[in-house]
Short mmCIF file of C-alpha atoms in Angstrom, two decimals:
data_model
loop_
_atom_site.label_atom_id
_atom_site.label_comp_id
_atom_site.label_asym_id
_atom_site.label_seq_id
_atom_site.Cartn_x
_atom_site.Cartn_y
_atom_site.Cartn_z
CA UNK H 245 49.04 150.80 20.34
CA UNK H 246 49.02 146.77 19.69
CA UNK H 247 52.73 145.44 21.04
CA UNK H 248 54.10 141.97 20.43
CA UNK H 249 56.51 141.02 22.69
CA UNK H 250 59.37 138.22 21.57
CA UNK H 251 58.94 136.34 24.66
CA UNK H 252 61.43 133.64 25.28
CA UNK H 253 61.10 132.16 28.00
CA UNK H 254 63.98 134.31 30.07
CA UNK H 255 63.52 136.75 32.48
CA UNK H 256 64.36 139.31 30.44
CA UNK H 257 61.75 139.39 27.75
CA UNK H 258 59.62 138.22 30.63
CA UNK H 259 60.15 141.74 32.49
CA UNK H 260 60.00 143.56 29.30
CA UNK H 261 56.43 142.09 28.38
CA UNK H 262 55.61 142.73 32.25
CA UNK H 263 56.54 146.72 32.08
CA UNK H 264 54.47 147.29 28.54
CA UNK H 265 51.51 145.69 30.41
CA UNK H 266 51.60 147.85 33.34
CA UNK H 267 52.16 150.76 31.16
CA UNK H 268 48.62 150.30 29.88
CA UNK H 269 49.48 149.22 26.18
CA UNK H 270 47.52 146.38 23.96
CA UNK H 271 50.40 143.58 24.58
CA UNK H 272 50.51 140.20 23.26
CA UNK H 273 53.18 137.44 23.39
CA UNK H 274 54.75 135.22 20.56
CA UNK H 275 57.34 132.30 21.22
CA UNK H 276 59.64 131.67 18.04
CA UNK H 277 60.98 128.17 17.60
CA UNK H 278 64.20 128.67 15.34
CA UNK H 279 65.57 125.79 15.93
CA UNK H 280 64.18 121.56 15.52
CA UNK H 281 66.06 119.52 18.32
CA UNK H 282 65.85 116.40 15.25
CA UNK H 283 66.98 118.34 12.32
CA UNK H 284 67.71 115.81 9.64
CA UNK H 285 71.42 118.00 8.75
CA UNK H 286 72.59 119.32 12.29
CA UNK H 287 71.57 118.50 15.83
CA UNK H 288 71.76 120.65 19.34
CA UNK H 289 71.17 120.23 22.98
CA UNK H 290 68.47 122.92 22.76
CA UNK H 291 65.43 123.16 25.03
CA UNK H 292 62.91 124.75 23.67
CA UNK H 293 60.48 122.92 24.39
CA UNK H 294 61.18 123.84 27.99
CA UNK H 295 61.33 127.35 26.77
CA UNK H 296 58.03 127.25 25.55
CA UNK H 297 56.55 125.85 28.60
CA UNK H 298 57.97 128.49 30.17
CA UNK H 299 57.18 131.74 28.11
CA UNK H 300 53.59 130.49 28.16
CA UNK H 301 53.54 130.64 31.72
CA UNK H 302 54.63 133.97 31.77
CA UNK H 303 51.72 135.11 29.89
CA UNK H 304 49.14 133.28 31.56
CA UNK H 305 50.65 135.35 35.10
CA UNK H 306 51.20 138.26 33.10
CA UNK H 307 47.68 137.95 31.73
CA UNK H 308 48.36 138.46 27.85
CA UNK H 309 47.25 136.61 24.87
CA UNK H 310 50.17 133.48 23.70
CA UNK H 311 50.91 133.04 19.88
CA UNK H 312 53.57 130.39 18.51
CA UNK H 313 55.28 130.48 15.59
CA UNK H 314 58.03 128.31 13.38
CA UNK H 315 60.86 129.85 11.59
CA UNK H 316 63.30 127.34 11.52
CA UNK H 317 63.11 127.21 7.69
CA UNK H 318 64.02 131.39 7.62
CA UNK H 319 66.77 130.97 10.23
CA UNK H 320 68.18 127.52 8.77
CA UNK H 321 68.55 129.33 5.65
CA UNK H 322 69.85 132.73 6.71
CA UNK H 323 71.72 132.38 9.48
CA UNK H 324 72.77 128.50 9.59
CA UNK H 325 73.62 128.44 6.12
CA UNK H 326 75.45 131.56 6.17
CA UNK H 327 77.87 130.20 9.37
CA UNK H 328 78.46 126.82 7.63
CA UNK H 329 79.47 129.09 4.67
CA UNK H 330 81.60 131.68 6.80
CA UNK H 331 83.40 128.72 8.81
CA UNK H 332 84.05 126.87 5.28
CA UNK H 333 85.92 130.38 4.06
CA UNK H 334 88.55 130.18 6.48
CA UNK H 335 86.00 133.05 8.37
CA UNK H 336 84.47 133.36 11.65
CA UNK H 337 80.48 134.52 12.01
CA UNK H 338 78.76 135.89 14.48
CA UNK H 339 75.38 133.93 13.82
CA UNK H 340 73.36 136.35 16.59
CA UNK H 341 74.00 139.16 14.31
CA UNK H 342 72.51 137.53 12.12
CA UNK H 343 69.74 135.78 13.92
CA UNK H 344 68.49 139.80 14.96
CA UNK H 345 68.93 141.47 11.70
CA UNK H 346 67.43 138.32 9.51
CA UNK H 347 64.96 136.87 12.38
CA UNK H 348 63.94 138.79 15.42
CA UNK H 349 63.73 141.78 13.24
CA UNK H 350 62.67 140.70 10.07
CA UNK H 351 60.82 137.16 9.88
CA UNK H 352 59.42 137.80 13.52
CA UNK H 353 58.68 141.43 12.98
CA UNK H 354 56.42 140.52 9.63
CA UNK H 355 54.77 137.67 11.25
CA UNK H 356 53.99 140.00 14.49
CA UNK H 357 52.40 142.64 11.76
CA UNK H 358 50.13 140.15 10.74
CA UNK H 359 48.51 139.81 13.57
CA UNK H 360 48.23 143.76 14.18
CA UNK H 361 51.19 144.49 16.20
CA UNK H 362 52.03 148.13 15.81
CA UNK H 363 56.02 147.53 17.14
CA UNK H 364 57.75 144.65 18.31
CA UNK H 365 59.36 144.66 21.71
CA UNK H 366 62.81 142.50 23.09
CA UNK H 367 64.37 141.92 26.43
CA UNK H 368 67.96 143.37 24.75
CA UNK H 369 69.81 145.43 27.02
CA UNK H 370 70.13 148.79 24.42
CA UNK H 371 68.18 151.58 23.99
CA UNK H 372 66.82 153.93 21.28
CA UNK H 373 66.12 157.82 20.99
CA UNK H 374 64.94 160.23 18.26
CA UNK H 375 67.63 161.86 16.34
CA UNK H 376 67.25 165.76 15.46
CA UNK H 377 66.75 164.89 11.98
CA UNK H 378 63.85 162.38 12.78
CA UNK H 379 66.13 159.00 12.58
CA UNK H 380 66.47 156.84 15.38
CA UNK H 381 69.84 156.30 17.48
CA UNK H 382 70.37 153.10 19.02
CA UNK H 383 72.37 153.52 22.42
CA UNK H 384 74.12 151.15 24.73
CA UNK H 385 71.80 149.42 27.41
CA UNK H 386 72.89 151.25 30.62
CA UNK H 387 74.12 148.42 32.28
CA UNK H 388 77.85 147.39 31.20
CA UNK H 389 77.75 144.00 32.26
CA UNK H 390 74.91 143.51 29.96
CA UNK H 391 74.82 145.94 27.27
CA UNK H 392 73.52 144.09 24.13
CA UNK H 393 74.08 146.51 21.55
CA UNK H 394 76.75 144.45 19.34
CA UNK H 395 74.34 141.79 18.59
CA UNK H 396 71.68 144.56 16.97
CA UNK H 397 74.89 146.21 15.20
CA UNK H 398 73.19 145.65 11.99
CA UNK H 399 69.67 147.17 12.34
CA UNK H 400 68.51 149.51 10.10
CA UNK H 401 66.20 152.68 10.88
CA UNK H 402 62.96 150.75 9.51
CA UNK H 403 63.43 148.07 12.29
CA UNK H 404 64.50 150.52 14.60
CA UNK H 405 61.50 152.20 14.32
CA UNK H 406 59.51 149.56 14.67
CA UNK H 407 61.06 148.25 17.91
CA UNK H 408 60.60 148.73 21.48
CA UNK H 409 63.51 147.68 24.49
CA UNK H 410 61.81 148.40 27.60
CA UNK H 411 64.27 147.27 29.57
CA UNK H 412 67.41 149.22 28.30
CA UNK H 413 67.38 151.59 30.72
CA UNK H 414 67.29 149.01 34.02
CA UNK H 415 70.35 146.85 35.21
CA UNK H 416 70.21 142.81 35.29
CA UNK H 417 69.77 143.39 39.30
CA UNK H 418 66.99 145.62 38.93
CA UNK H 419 65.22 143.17 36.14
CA UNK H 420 65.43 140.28 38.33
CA UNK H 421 63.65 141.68 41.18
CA UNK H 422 61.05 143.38 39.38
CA UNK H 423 60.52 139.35 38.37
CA UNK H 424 60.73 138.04 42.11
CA UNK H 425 58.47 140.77 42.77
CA UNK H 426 55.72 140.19 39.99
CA UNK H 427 56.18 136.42 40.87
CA UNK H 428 57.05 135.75 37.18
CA UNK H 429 57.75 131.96 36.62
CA UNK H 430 60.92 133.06 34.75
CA UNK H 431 62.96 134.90 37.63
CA UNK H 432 65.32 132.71 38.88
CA UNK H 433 65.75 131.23 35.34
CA UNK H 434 69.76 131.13 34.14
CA UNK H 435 70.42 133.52 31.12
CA UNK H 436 70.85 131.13 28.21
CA UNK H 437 74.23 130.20 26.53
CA UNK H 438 75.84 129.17 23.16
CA UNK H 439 74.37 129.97 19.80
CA UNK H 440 71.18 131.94 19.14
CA UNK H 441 67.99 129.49 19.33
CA UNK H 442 70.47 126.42 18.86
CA UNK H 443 71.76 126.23 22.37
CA UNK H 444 75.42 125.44 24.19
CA UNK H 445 77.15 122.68 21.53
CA UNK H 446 80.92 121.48 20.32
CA UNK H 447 81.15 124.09 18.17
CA UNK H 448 83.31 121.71 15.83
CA UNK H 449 80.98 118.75 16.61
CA UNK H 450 78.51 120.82 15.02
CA UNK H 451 80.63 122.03 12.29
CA UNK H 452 81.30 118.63 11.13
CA UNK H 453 77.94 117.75 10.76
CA UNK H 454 78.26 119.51 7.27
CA UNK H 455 81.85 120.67 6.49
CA UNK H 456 84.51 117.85 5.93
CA UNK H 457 87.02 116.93 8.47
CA UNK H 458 90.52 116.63 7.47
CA UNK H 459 93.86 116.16 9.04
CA UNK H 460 96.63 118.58 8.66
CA UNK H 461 99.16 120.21 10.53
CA UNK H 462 99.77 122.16 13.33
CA UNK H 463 102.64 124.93 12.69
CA UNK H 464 104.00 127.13 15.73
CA UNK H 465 105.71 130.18 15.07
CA UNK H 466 108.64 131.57 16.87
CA UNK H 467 109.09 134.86 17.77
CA UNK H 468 112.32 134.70 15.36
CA UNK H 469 109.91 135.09 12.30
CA UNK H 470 109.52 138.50 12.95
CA UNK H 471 112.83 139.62 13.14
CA UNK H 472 113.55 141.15 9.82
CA UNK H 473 109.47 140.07 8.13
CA UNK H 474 108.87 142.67 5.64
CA UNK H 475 105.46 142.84 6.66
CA UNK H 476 105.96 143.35 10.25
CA UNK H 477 108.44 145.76 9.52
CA UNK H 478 106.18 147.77 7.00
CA UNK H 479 103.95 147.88 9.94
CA UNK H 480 106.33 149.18 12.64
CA UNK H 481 107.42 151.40 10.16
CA UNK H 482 104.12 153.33 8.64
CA UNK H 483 102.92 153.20 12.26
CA UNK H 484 106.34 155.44 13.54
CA UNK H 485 105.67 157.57 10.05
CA UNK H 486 102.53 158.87 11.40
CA UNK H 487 102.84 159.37 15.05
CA UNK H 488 103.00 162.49 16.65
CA UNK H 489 106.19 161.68 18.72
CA UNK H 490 108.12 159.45 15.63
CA UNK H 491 108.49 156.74 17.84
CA UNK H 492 108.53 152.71 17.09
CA UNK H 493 105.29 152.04 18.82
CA UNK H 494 104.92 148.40 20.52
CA UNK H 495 102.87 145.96 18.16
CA UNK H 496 102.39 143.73 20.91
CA UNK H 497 98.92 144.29 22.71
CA UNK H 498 99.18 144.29 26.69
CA UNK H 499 95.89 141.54 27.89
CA UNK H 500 93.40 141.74 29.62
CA UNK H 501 90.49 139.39 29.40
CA UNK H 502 86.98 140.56 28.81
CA UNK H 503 86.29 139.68 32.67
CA UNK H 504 89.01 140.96 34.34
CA UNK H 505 88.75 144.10 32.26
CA UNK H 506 84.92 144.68 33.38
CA UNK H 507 86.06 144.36 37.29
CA UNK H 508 87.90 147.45 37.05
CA UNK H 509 86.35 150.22 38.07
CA UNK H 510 88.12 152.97 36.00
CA UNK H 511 86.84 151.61 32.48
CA UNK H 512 83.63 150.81 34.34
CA UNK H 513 83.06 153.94 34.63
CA UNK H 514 83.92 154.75 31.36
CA UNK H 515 81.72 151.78 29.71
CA UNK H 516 78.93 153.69 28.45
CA UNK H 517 79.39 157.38 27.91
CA UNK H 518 82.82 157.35 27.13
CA UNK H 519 84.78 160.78 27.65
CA UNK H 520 81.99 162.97 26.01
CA UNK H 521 84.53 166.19 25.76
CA UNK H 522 86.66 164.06 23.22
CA UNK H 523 85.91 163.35 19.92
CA UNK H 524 83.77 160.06 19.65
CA UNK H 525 83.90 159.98 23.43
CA UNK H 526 87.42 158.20 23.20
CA UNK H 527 89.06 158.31 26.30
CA UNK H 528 92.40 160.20 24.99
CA UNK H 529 93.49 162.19 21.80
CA UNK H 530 95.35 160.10 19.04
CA UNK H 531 99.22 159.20 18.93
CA UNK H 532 98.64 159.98 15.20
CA UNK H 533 98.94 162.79 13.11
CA UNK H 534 95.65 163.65 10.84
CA UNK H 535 97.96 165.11 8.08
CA UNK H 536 100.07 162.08 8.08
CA UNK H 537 97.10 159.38 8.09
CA UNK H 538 95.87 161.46 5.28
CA UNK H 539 98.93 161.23 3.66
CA UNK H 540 99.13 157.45 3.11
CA UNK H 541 98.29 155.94 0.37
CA UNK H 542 94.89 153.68 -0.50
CA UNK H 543 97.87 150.90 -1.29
CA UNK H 544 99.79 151.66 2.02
CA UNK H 545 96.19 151.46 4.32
CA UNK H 546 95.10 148.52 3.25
CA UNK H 547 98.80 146.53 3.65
CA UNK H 548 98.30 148.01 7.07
CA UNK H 549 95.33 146.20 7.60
CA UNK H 550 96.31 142.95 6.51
CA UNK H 551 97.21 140.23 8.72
CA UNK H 552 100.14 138.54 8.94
CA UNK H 553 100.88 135.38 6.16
CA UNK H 554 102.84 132.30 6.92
CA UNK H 555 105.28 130.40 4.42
CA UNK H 556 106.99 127.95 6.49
CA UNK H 557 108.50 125.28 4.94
CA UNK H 558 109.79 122.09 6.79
CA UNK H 559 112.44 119.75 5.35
CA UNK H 560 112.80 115.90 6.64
CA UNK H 561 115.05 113.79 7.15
CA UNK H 562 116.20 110.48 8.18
CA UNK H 563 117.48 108.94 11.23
CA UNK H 564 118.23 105.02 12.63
CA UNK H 565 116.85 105.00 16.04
CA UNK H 566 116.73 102.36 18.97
CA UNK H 567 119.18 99.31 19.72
CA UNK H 568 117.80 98.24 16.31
CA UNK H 569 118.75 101.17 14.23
CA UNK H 570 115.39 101.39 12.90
CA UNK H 571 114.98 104.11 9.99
CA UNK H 572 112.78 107.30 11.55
CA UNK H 573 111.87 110.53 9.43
CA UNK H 574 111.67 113.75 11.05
CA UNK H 575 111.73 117.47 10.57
CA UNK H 576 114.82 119.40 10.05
CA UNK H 577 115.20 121.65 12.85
CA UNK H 578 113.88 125.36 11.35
CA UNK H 579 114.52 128.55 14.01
CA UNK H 580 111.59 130.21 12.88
CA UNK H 581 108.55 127.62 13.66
CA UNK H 582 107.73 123.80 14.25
CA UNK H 583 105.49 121.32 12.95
CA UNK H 584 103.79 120.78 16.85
CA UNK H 585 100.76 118.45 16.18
CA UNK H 586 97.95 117.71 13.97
CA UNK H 587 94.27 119.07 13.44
CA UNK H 588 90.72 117.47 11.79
CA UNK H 589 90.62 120.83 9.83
CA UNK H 590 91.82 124.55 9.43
CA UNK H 591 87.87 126.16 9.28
CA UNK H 592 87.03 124.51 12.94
CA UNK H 593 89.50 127.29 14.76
CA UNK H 594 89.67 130.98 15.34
CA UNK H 595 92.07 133.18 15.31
CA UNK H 596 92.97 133.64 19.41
CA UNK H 597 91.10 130.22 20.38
CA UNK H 598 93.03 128.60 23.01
CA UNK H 599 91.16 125.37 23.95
CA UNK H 600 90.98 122.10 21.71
CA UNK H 601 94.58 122.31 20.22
CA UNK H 602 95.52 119.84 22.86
CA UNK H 603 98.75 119.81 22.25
CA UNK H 604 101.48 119.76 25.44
CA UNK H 605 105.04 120.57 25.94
CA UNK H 606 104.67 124.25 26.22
CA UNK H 607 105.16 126.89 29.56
CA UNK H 608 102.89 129.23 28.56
CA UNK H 609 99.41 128.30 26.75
CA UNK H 610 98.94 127.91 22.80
CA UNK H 611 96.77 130.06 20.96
CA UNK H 612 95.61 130.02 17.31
CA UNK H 613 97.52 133.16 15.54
CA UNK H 614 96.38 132.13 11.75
CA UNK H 615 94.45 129.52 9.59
CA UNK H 616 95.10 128.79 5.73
CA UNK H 617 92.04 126.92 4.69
CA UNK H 618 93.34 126.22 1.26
CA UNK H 619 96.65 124.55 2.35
CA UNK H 620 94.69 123.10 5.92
CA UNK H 621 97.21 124.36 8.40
CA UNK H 622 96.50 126.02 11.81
CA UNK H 623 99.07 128.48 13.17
CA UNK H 624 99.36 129.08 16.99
CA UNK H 625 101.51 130.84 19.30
CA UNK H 626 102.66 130.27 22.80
CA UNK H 627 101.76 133.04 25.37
CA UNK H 628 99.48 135.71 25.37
CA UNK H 629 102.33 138.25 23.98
CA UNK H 630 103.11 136.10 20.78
CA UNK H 631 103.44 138.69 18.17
CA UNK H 632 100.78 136.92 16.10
CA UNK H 633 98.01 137.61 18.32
CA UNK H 634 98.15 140.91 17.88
CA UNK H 635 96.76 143.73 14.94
CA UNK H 636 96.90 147.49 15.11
CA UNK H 637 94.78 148.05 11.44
CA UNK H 638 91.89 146.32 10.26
CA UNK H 639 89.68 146.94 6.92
CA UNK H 640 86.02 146.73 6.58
CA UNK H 641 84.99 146.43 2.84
CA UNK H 642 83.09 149.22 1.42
CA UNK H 643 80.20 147.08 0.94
CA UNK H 644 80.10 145.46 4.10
CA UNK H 645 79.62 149.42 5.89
CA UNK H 646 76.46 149.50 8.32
CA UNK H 647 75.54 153.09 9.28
CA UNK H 648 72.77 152.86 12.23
CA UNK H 649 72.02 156.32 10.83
CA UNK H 650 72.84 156.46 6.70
CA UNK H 651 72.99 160.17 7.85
CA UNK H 652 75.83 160.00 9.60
CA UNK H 653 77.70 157.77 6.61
CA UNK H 654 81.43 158.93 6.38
CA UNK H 655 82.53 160.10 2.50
CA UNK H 656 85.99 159.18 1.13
CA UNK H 657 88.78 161.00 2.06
CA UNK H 658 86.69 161.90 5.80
CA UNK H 659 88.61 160.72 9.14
CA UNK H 660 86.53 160.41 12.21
CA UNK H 661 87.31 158.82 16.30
CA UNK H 662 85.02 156.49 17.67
CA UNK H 663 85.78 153.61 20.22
CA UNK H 664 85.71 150.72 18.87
CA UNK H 665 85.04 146.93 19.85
CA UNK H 666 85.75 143.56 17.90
CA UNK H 667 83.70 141.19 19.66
CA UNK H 668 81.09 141.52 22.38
CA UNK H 669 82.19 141.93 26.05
CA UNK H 670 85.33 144.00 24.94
CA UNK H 671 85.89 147.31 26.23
CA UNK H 672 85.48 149.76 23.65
CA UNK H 673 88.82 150.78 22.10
CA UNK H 674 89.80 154.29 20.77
CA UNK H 675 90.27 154.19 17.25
CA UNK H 676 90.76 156.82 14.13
CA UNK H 677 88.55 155.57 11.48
CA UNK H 678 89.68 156.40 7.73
CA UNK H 679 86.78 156.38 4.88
CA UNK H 680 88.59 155.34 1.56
CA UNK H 681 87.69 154.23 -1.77
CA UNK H 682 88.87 150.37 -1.14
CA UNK H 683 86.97 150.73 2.34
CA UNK H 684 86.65 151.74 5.94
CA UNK H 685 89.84 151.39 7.84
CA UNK H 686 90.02 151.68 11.73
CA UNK H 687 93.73 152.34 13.02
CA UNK H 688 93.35 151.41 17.18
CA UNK H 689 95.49 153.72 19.29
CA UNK H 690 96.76 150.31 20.99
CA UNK H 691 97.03 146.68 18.95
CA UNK H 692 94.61 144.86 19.49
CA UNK H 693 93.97 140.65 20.45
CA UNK H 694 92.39 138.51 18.55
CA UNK H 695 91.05 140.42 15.27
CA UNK H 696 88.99 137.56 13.68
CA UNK H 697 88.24 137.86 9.96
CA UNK H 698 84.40 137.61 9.49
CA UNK H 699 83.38 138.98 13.07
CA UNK H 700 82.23 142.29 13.36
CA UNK H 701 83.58 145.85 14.20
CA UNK H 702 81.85 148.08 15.77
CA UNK H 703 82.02 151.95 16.28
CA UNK H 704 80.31 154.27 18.83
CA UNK H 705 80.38 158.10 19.76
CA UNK H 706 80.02 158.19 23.51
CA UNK H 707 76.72 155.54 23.72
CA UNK H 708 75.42 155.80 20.61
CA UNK H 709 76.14 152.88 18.60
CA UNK H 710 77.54 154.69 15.07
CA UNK H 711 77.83 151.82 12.54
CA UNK H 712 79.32 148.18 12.21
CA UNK H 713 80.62 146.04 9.34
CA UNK H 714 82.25 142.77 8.75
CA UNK H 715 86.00 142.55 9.22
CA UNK H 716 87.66 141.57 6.04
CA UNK H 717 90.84 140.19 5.28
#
């Protein structure tokens, strides 16, 4: 059996292509370049160059045959494109989706066939099984500081079956001594950081190398603006409809960063496998009534899942100010929100970014609640309980659904648990998930932070990674 191992330079792939040639398989090692440091359109502090250097190393020690190849046209035009495009929409990507489902596993994987490579093999922190039926599950790595499987939440069983992960089943620890010990030229290496094959860059430096920059306000919205919304109050209301006890449940998630979250020991423990005696592996049983989810309308689900809207409206007026009485215009003093700053442009922030608002005055920290690309205003927040932050619904449109296994595809009208995550590094979240004609819905047990249009949702039952799609609107 004839292997081709992505190797990139990092320890990781380095181990991986290390295990399949002590295993006794035909291996062989191909660098990618996705990325050209010059690029007429877009530029990035990327070193892979460096990379290179270094991968080829690692086959010379390893004692495997070194191949090179360039797909920076393939990845230009399906994954850079595609962000500049996202961003542009008002949406957020998540380009190393992308760069696995459209590159590693599909540009790289043909080019790898060519030159007789039976599977392709990754340094990704998942793993894979056989299925009853034949298909192939894709499982969390087993360590849960590093399990990768969000990034390949969009494979599909050909490119499953075609790929190998040898190091799924080891811990970052364990990887980097099997380096030290092997003497690989890659084992101290740092893991690399930023965007797939690009490299750590302004994000909105890089934006604006292709979408225009232009000034517009900065609108913060008091907690006032909630009292008495009839959106937020449809929401408080459907939610207390359909839970078991009645009650008004709290829209308002309780944080806890990504970090702080993965030094407790309790969800730790609960990373991977989950609670395997409850449905999905969810760690408790749901607040809400089946009968009652069922219940609700297509119309009523999918106002559940949409985000809050903003129609402030400031008026000005005049004032003399100074010894001189000069004339000044300001705004009229409005109790539900403020015009706080300015911005170069609505599409360079995210929903729950905090950093580059740069805007003062405030006890508790500013975050990004809403953008409305058409109109070029941001929305933010101040504290990590602002109302705005926070979602308890969230729609996936029915032809943005990803089943790992298309056997295990919900139908209409079918209600499942999984746990849930929204972005990588985010302890998985028990959720109801409702298949309906106008899409998938997921109702979390808890709100949620941060629910970014254009990132994606994904669902697993106890380690096995179930399906993902793109968040909608």
């Amino acid at each position: 059996m004839k292997i081709c191992v992505g190797l990139s330079g990092g320890v990781d792939s380095s181990v991986a292509a290390l295990l399949l040639k002590q295993q006794g398989y035909d291996v062989f090692a191909m660098f990618m370049q996705n990325w050209h440091d010059a690029d007429a359109t877009l530029h990035g502090d990327c070193q892979w160059e460096e990379d290179r250097f270094l991968a080829e190393m690692v086959a010379r020690k390893i004692g495997i045959p070194f191949y090179f190849i360039d797909l920076s046209g393939p990845y230009r035009q399906r994954v850079v494109d595609y962000m500049f495009d996202e961003y542009a929409r008002g949406r957020t990507p998540n380009p190393d989706v992308l760069c696995n489902r459209e590159i590693k596993f599909d540009a790289f994987l043909e080019a790898a066939n060519r030159l007789g490579a039976d599977y392709v093999a990754t340094g990704h922190y998942v793993r894979k099984e056989p299925a009853p039926d034949g298909s192939w599950k894709l499982l969390a790595g087993v360590d849960p500081d590093k399990d990768q499987s969000y990034f390949l939440c969009q494979l599909n069983q050909d490119q499953l079956s075609h790929a190998l992960f040898p190091i799924g089943g080891l811990t970052k620890p364990e990887v980097r001594k099997l380096a030290a010990d092997a003497d690989l030229p890659s084992a101290t290496k740092k893991d690399s950081q930023g965007i797939c094959f690009v490299g750590k860059v302004d994000l909105p430096t890089f934006l604006k190398q292709k979408l225009t920059s232009v000034e517009g306000d900065v609108v913060e919205v008091f907690d006032a603006y909630y009292a008495g919304n009839e959106q937020y109050d449809f929401i408080g209301k459907t939610l207390a409809s359909i839970r078991k006890d009645g009650a008004v449940p709290s829209l308002v998630s309780g944080y806890v960063s990504e970090d702080q979250a993965l030094r407790r020991e309790d969800l730790r423990a609960r990373w991977i496998m989950g609670t395997p005696g409850n449905e999905g592996g969810c760690s408790g049983v749901s607040p809400y009534g089946r009968d009652a989810i069922a219940a609700l309308t297509d119309e009523e689900l999918m106002r559940l899942s949409l985000p809050m809207e903003y129609d402030l409206s400031f008026e000005t007026e005049t004032y003399k100010s100074g010894r001189h009485h000069v004339k000044k215009t300001r705004y009229k003093p409005n109790p539900f929100g403020a015009v706080v700053g300015r911005h170069e442009g609505a599409q360079f922030y995210t929903v729950g970014q905090r950093k580059g608002l740069n805007i003062g005055g405030h006890k508790d920290p500013l975050f990004v609640i809403a953008t409305d690309v058409e109109r070029n205003i941001v929305y933010v927040g101040e504290g990590h309980r602002h109302p705005g932050l926070s979602r308890i619904c969230l729609r996936v449109a029915s032809d943005e659904i990803h089943w790992i296994r298309p056997s295990e595809a919900m139908l209409p009208g079918e209600m499942r648990r999984y746990r849930v995550r929204i972005r990588y590094r985010q302890p998985l979240q028990d959720a109801t998930l409702i298949c309906r004609p106008n899409g998938l819905f997921i109702l979390f047990d808890e709100p949620q932070r941060g629910i970014t249009q254009g990132q994606f949702a994904t669902w697993y039952d106890c380690d096995e990674l179930a399906g993902s799609g793109v968040i909608s609107k």
